[in-house]
Amino acid sequence: MPGKVSDTVIQAIFILVFPPLMLGVITKTKAAFAGRVGAPFLQPYYDIWKLLRKSSVFSRTTTWVFRAGPVVAVATAILAGALVPIGGRSALVAFQGDFIVLAYLLALGRFFTMAAALDTGSAFEGMGAAREATFACLAEPALVLGLLALARASGSLSLSSMLGSTMPLSWTRAGASFVLVATALFIVLLAENSRIPVDDPNTHLELTMIHEVMVLDHGGPALGLILYGASIKLFVFAAVIARLVLPVSPGSAWAAWGVAAVSVLAVAVVIGVVESTMARLRLTHIPSLLVAACLLSAFGIVLLVK
Amino acid sequence: MNEWLVVGGVGLAAFSGLPGLFIKRESGLGERIALALLTLATAAAGVGAVRALMAPSPEPGLALRWSVPGGMFRVHVDALSAMFLVQVFLLSFLGAVYGLAYWKQAEHPDNGRKLRLFYGVVTAAMALLVVARNAFLFLAGWEIMALAAFLLITTEDQDKRVREVGYIYLTATRIGTLCLFAMFAALFALRGDWNLEGPLDGRSSLAGGVFLLGFVGFALKAGIMPFHVWLPGAHANAPSHVSAVMSGVLIKMGIYGLVRVTSFFPSPPFWWGGVVLAFGIASGILGVAFAIGQHDIKRLLAYHSVENIGIICIGIGLALVGRTLGRPELVVLGLAGGLLHVWNHGLFKALLFLSAGSVLHATGTREIDRLGGVLKSMPRTGLAFLVGATAICGLPPLNGFVSELLIYVGLFHATVSGSGTLWLVSAFSAAGLALIGALAVACFVKVFGAVFLGEARSEVARSAHESNWRMTAPMGVLASLCLFIGLGSLLVGPILDRATAAWAPDLAAALPRAATLAPLAAISVLGVCLVVVLVAIGGWLHGRTRAAAATVEAMVSTWGCGYAAPSSRMQYTSSSFAEMLVGMFRWALRPQVHPPGPRGIFPEPTRFASHVPDTVLDGILLPGGRAVGRGFRWLRFLQAGSLHAYLLYILATLVWLLVWHGGR
């Protein structure tokens, strides 16, 4: 049906084009807190375009694994975007158990990013990869438990039906659980997307980086792809949280898209506020934060016991 | 017909190593004859097994008289046995091809023929026990397999360390067999005959005894924590193709036994499934935690076998729970996931061991922190290891993901529509499985990065050379199979359904198909899309990079903050990568740090080493054994060392027995 095809196309274009705007909103929010004007909203798009036209430098230590890292990261991020529901509408691809497929697709991207980091043979990238590996171990159970709480509350195993039209009804029955799950998922978002207080995306000190230092040796089009993939990954997490917190489903299609875009940008503003008001945690305290996220998810599930 | 083919294959495999004993040790003819016989055996048994998978033949198969009292040569190939048979012969065959170049007779004149003899015997014994339907035939196959495996592990028995791990394996397997003897005796008491089939009542305490004895006995073979103590040493010190067969098939015999014995009970009590599930989760998490702390590449892979056996047990436990509660979807998803993981683990673990063996063959060391940058000189081995590593972490689009997804969906079904405490348990089990997956990713990035990527840390790593085609071809076959099952998961669905129907014949009609419960079709499509998108983006990036005028390739060193003299020792080692995770698990791992490193303001040259011993073996069993030995020291006076004293003891015992019996 023409209507459905154009909906699918609009959704695909939304997933591919919208995410870098989130990065721009975060930067503007941080600038507002600091009393600056800040970079334009569309700056990430200009950055990606600039990087795609540059040339590259490859170290003699690296192999094809180093070049494959950004490719896998972007490809898995795009497919994860196809699996996530936006607003109240179903994802491009939806089936039972799709949320675990999403988690494992992102894990595949993480595997190759870490491998590409170790390929450089430098202590900086190795350090970032070691930290990333450790923190991911703690973030994964929090993510799975949180999504399972959503599954139990909605009685379905597909993200699209979990976050679909039954959301307002589920809120009346399991609201307390959802508050805990939303907080836990927000902490997982901060951890997986290298935001303060887990990681500082703007630091210049390699010793304090996690994600930034893993991609330190990439340049040119590869770095552009990494930036783009990171924005899509941020969008995936933010879309889930936005729909969980704001399950509004207006009637007309355009209003629905508008609500979806605004709610995702609202999540970006919240991220910007968190980044401006908090400092990065000491590295040894980050596991405690992630364990707290696991506990929040666990209690979110326990609250669903009748 | 299937049974005759399989029995023929068993016979050919058993005698495959025998002609080599009569041929001069310097000649390479023996190994070629052994490979030819093993190929024929694989072909015969493979045809039989595949025919049984496609269309299972009715009971009872083959039944011949056997002079052992109570024994009968009863053999039947149902879908469940056929799944394990395929794995036995496929991995043995590929290992034998690998062994042609890895353990060339010309390079190992002293133990090559012994290795090939017992390699064939162990293959035959495993195939026999998988199709046996009589308790004595099963035990015969089990014992021959255990002893042949001991002789394979101690192939290089001139090395003291190899002998020690052989003794630990032997002790563990004797205790396991003892438990199995007791289990079969209890089964005889329940059944009245020595046949291996159900249905039996699961609620009696005798049935509970059967389950416990069987669980301990099979756990000692399968390597479920804390019964895994023999695994790390044995897999590390055996020749690599033997390790591949052991890890891929031998430990699955424990799983086969567990699955077969539990299939006799149509309504098992709830605690059976609970025990298997609990031990599965513990093995999974602790297995991978121990693996993270290792720096010997084959020991690390052995601990990952413990982890994956844990994942298989999670699936089997879920199936048992489903059988107790009468939830057929849990039975299908749990057992299908567990059995598919048996296949998948055999494939990717054998692939990993073969590529680790290739690295060992080329560099002469198993120590991860002496390697590095090996991908540049061994590209095919490195690619094979990468495929194996991605598969074992359960990442799409490879096969590990499909089996883990089946188990996940089973746990999700139990979470969403369960009641009481079951759904909480399955929710936390799913979180445990996610933790296992993330830890596995951490561990394999560590291994792959430290061994194959970066700069070489020693001369042996720099001067490695790629292996012979006889070693890389089996790796290529296994890697292709991993990709095939990952992308074509729909094709394995019917096979798994038949195996599940063979396990639960009473439910056979009511069991839903695995493909309808789990999104196998969607996974296949998604996998293909992923590959297409990867190729597209990769090709675009490659073209873009080449087109840019000023791209510089391979002429500069990695940027190191302007440091002018980077060395390979500045890289992260495997221990530094794993340090935070080992610290998190230090309550279980108990890492040991040897004499301290640099001290003082002007430190002298010193040494530093850290390693993670096996807590159960080195922390509990060996000290416990030594304490028992010390406690019984007071009895040492009896062991005078004098032959006369021992003859006196025999005489005294005889006299006492005669008096005792004479008096009755």
Short mmCIF file of C-alpha atoms in Angstrom, two decimals, chain A residues 52-61 63-65 67 71-72 74-76 78-79 83 95-97 99-101 104-105 107-108 111-112 114-115 118-124 126-127 129-131 133-134 136-138 140-141 144-145 148 151-152 155-157 206 216-217 221-222 225 298 301-302 304-305, chain B residues 375-376 383 386 389-390 393-396 401 404-405 408 412-413 415-418 423-424 427-428 430-431 433-435 437-439 441-442 444-445 448-449 453-455 519 522-523 526 530 533-534 537-538 540-541 544-545 548 550-561 570-572 577 580-581 584:
data_model
loop_
_atom_site.label_atom_id
_atom_site.label_comp_id
_atom_site.label_asym_id
_atom_site.label_seq_id
_atom_site.Cartn_x
_atom_site.Cartn_y
_atom_site.Cartn_z
CA LEU A 52 34.26 12.49 4.60
CA ARG A 53 36.23 14.67 2.21
CA LYS A 54 39.56 14.29 4.01
CA SER A 55 42.33 11.83 3.37
CA SER A 56 43.53 9.19 5.81
CA VAL A 57 46.73 8.09 7.48
CA PHE A 58 47.20 4.44 8.41
CA SER A 59 49.89 3.28 10.78
CA ARG A 60 52.15 0.41 9.74
CA THR A 61 51.10 -1.52 12.85
CA THR A 63 45.85 -4.44 9.60
CA TRP A 64 42.48 -4.78 7.87
CA VAL A 65 40.84 -5.18 11.29
CA ARG A 67 39.82 -0.48 8.78
CA VAL A 71 32.47 -0.13 9.11
CA VAL A 72 31.08 -2.69 11.56
CA VAL A 74 28.17 2.00 11.56
CA ALA A 75 26.50 -1.04 10.00
CA THR A 76 25.38 -2.41 13.37
CA ILE A 78 22.06 1.38 11.32
CA LEU A 79 20.51 -2.07 11.74
CA LEU A 83 14.94 -2.44 15.05
CA PHE A 95 9.64 -9.70 15.78
CA GLN A 96 9.56 -11.56 19.07
CA GLY A 97 12.79 -11.16 20.96
CA PHE A 99 15.35 -6.37 21.84
CA ILE A 100 18.02 -8.98 22.54
CA VAL A 101 19.00 -8.90 18.85
CA TYR A 104 23.82 -8.17 20.50
CA LEU A 105 24.11 -6.06 17.34
CA ALA A 107 27.81 -5.78 21.12
CA LEU A 108 29.12 -6.76 17.67
CA PHE A 111 33.72 -6.00 19.65
CA PHE A 112 35.13 -4.64 16.41
CA MET A 114 37.74 -2.63 20.61
CA ALA A 115 39.61 -4.91 18.21
CA LEU A 118 43.99 -2.94 20.01
CA ASP A 119 45.21 -3.15 16.41
CA THR A 120 47.08 0.14 16.74
CA GLY A 121 49.50 -1.34 19.24
CA SER A 122 49.36 1.74 21.39
CA ALA A 123 48.84 1.88 25.14
CA PHE A 124 46.19 4.61 24.83
CA GLY A 126 44.46 -0.50 24.76
CA MET A 127 43.50 1.38 27.89
CA ALA A 129 39.40 -0.84 25.09
CA ALA A 130 40.06 -2.40 28.51
CA ARG A 131 37.81 0.12 30.22
CA ALA A 133 35.13 -4.01 27.93
CA THR A 134 34.77 -3.83 31.70
CA ALA A 136 30.00 -3.06 29.07
CA CYS A 137 29.92 -6.18 31.25
CA LEU A 138 28.07 -4.22 33.89
CA GLU A 140 24.48 -5.31 29.61
CA PRO A 141 22.61 -6.96 32.52
CA VAL A 144 18.43 -6.68 29.59
CA LEU A 145 16.72 -6.54 32.98
CA LEU A 148 12.54 -7.55 30.50
CA ALA A 151 8.24 -7.07 28.45
CA ARG A 152 6.62 -8.45 31.57
CA GLY A 155 3.06 -9.05 28.11
CA SER A 156 4.85 -9.03 24.77
CA LEU A 157 8.33 -9.84 23.53
CA GLU A 206 43.91 10.39 26.80
CA LEU A 216 42.15 8.09 18.52
CA ASP A 217 44.07 6.81 15.51
CA PRO A 221 36.17 9.24 6.25
CA ALA A 222 36.56 6.51 8.89
CA LEU A 225 31.60 7.14 9.89
CA ALA A 298 16.30 -5.56 39.18
CA ILE A 301 11.37 -6.24 37.82
CA VAL A 302 10.74 -7.19 41.43
CA LEU A 304 6.12 -6.29 39.04
CA VAL A 305 5.59 -9.31 41.28
CA LEU B 375 47.85 -11.54 11.97
CA LYS B 376 50.36 -9.96 9.63
CA LEU B 383 40.86 -14.77 10.17
CA LEU B 386 38.41 -14.02 14.45
CA ALA B 389 35.92 -15.56 18.48
CA THR B 390 32.93 -13.72 17.01
CA CYS B 393 30.69 -14.51 21.84
CA GLY B 394 27.30 -15.20 20.31
CA LEU B 395 27.42 -12.25 17.95
CA PRO B 396 25.30 -12.05 14.81
CA PHE B 401 23.95 -16.12 18.22
CA GLU B 404 21.82 -18.28 22.41
CA LEU B 405 18.78 -16.56 20.92
CA TYR B 408 16.96 -16.34 25.43
CA PHE B 412 11.66 -14.65 27.85
CA HIS B 413 8.58 -16.83 27.35
CA THR B 415 9.37 -14.47 32.12
CA VAL B 416 6.43 -12.96 30.30
CA SER B 417 3.85 -15.68 30.87
CA GLY B 418 5.11 -17.41 33.98
CA TRP B 423 9.32 -15.79 36.00
CA LEU B 424 11.69 -13.97 38.38
CA ALA B 427 14.38 -13.03 34.22
CA PHE B 428 17.55 -13.13 36.30
CA ALA B 430 18.44 -14.03 31.17
CA ALA B 431 20.42 -11.24 32.84
CA LEU B 433 23.25 -14.96 30.21
CA ALA B 434 23.71 -11.33 29.12
CA LEU B 435 26.53 -10.97 31.65
CA GLY B 437 27.94 -12.77 26.77
CA ALA B 438 29.50 -9.44 27.69
CA LEU B 439 32.32 -11.13 29.63
CA VAL B 441 33.27 -10.40 24.37
CA ALA B 442 35.77 -8.85 26.78
CA PHE B 444 37.97 -12.68 23.23
CA VAL B 445 38.83 -9.11 22.34
CA PHE B 448 42.50 -11.78 19.65
CA GLY B 449 44.01 -8.37 20.27
CA LEU B 453 46.97 -7.51 16.62
CA GLY B 454 49.34 -4.76 17.50
CA GLU B 455 53.11 -5.19 17.53
CA PRO B 519 12.34 -15.70 14.99
CA ALA B 522 13.94 -12.97 10.82
CA ILE B 523 17.44 -13.73 12.10
CA LEU B 526 18.78 -9.81 9.35
CA LEU B 530 24.04 -7.19 7.92
CA VAL B 533 25.37 -3.52 4.54
CA LEU B 534 28.87 -4.38 5.78
CA ILE B 537 29.82 0.41 3.52
CA GLY B 538 33.20 -1.31 3.51
CA TRP B 540 32.42 2.62 -0.19
CA LEU B 541 34.96 3.48 2.55
CA ARG B 544 36.75 6.85 -0.67
CA THR B 545 40.05 6.27 1.12
CA ALA B 548 41.65 10.82 -1.49
CA ALA B 550 46.96 12.43 0.30
CA THR B 551 46.18 9.07 1.97
CA VAL B 552 49.27 7.69 3.68
CA GLU B 553 49.44 3.94 4.25
CA ALA B 554 51.78 1.90 6.37
CA MET B 555 54.64 4.37 6.42
CA VAL B 556 54.12 5.98 9.79
CA SER B 557 53.87 4.56 13.28
CA THR B 558 50.82 4.87 15.51
CA TRP B 559 50.41 8.30 17.06
CA GLY B 560 51.64 8.10 20.65
CA CYS B 561 51.27 11.64 21.97
CA MET B 570 54.22 -0.25 25.68
CA GLN B 571 51.14 -2.04 24.42
CA TYR B 572 48.47 -3.33 26.71
CA PHE B 577 43.46 -5.64 29.73
CA MET B 580 39.77 -4.54 36.20
CA LEU B 581 37.60 -7.58 35.49
CA MET B 584 35.89 -7.51 40.16
#
